[in-house]
Amino acid sequence: MMDLLMIGTLVVSFGLVWLLVTWCQKQIDAQE
């Protein structure tokens, strides 16, 4: 159960980072 919790936390963390990077790229493209 703890393994699933750790994996879930990692997935959520990577997902948030990916969304942040994607959003930043969109903001940069919008400025140009």
PDB file of C-alpha atoms in Angstrom:
ATOM      1  CA  MET A   1       0.000   0.000   0.000  1.00  0.00           C
ATOM      2  CA  MET A   2       2.832   2.378   0.858  1.00  0.00           C
ATOM      3  CA  ASP A   3       4.422   1.612  -2.509  1.00  0.00           C
ATOM      4  CA  LEU A   4       1.228   2.649  -4.307  1.00  0.00           C
ATOM      5  CA  LEU A   5       1.106   5.851  -2.249  1.00  0.00           C
ATOM      6  CA  MET A   6       4.726   6.676  -3.114  1.00  0.00           C
ATOM      7  CA  ILE A   7       4.167   5.931  -6.816  1.00  0.00           C
ATOM      8  CA  GLY A   8       1.016   8.058  -6.825  1.00  0.00           C
ATOM      9  CA  THR A   9       2.885  10.955  -5.208  1.00  0.00           C
ATOM     10  CA  LEU A  10       5.670  10.715  -7.798  1.00  0.00           C
ATOM     11  CA  VAL A  11       3.167  10.642 -10.675  1.00  0.00           C
ATOM     12  CA  VAL A  12       1.335  13.694  -9.320  1.00  0.00           C
ATOM     13  CA  SER A  13       4.628  15.553  -8.786  1.00  0.00           C
ATOM     14  CA  PHE A  14       5.851  14.821 -12.322  1.00  0.00           C
ATOM     15  CA  GLY A  15       2.428  15.772 -13.695  1.00  0.00           C
ATOM     16  CA  LEU A  16       2.472  19.155 -11.935  1.00  0.00           C
ATOM     17  CA  VAL A  17       6.029  19.864 -13.136  1.00  0.00           C
ATOM     18  CA  TRP A  18       5.045  18.906 -16.718  1.00  0.00           C
ATOM     19  CA  LEU A  19       2.001  21.202 -16.574  1.00  0.00           C
ATOM     20  CA  LEU A  20       4.144  24.051 -15.232  1.00  0.00           C
ATOM     21  CA  VAL A  21       6.727  23.613 -18.016  1.00  0.00           C
ATOM     22  CA  THR A  22       4.000  23.414 -20.685  1.00  0.00           C
ATOM     23  CA  TRP A  23       2.296  26.546 -19.296  1.00  0.00           C
ATOM     24  CA  CYS A  24       5.599  28.452 -19.235  1.00  0.00           C
ATOM     25  CA  GLN A  25       6.259  27.506 -22.872  1.00  0.00           C
ATOM     26  CA  LYS A  26       2.781  28.751 -23.851  1.00  0.00           C
ATOM     27  CA  GLN A  27       3.407  32.048 -22.036  1.00  0.00           C
ATOM     28  CA  ILE A  28       6.757  32.493 -23.835  1.00  0.00           C
ATOM     29  CA  ASP A  29       5.148  31.718 -27.210  1.00  0.00           C
ATOM     30  CA  ALA A  30       2.355  34.212 -26.487  1.00  0.00           C
ATOM     31  CA  GLN A  31       4.876  36.993 -25.784  1.00  0.00           C
ATOM     32  CA  GLU A  32       6.469  36.465 -29.201  1.00  0.00           C
TER      33      GLU A  32
END
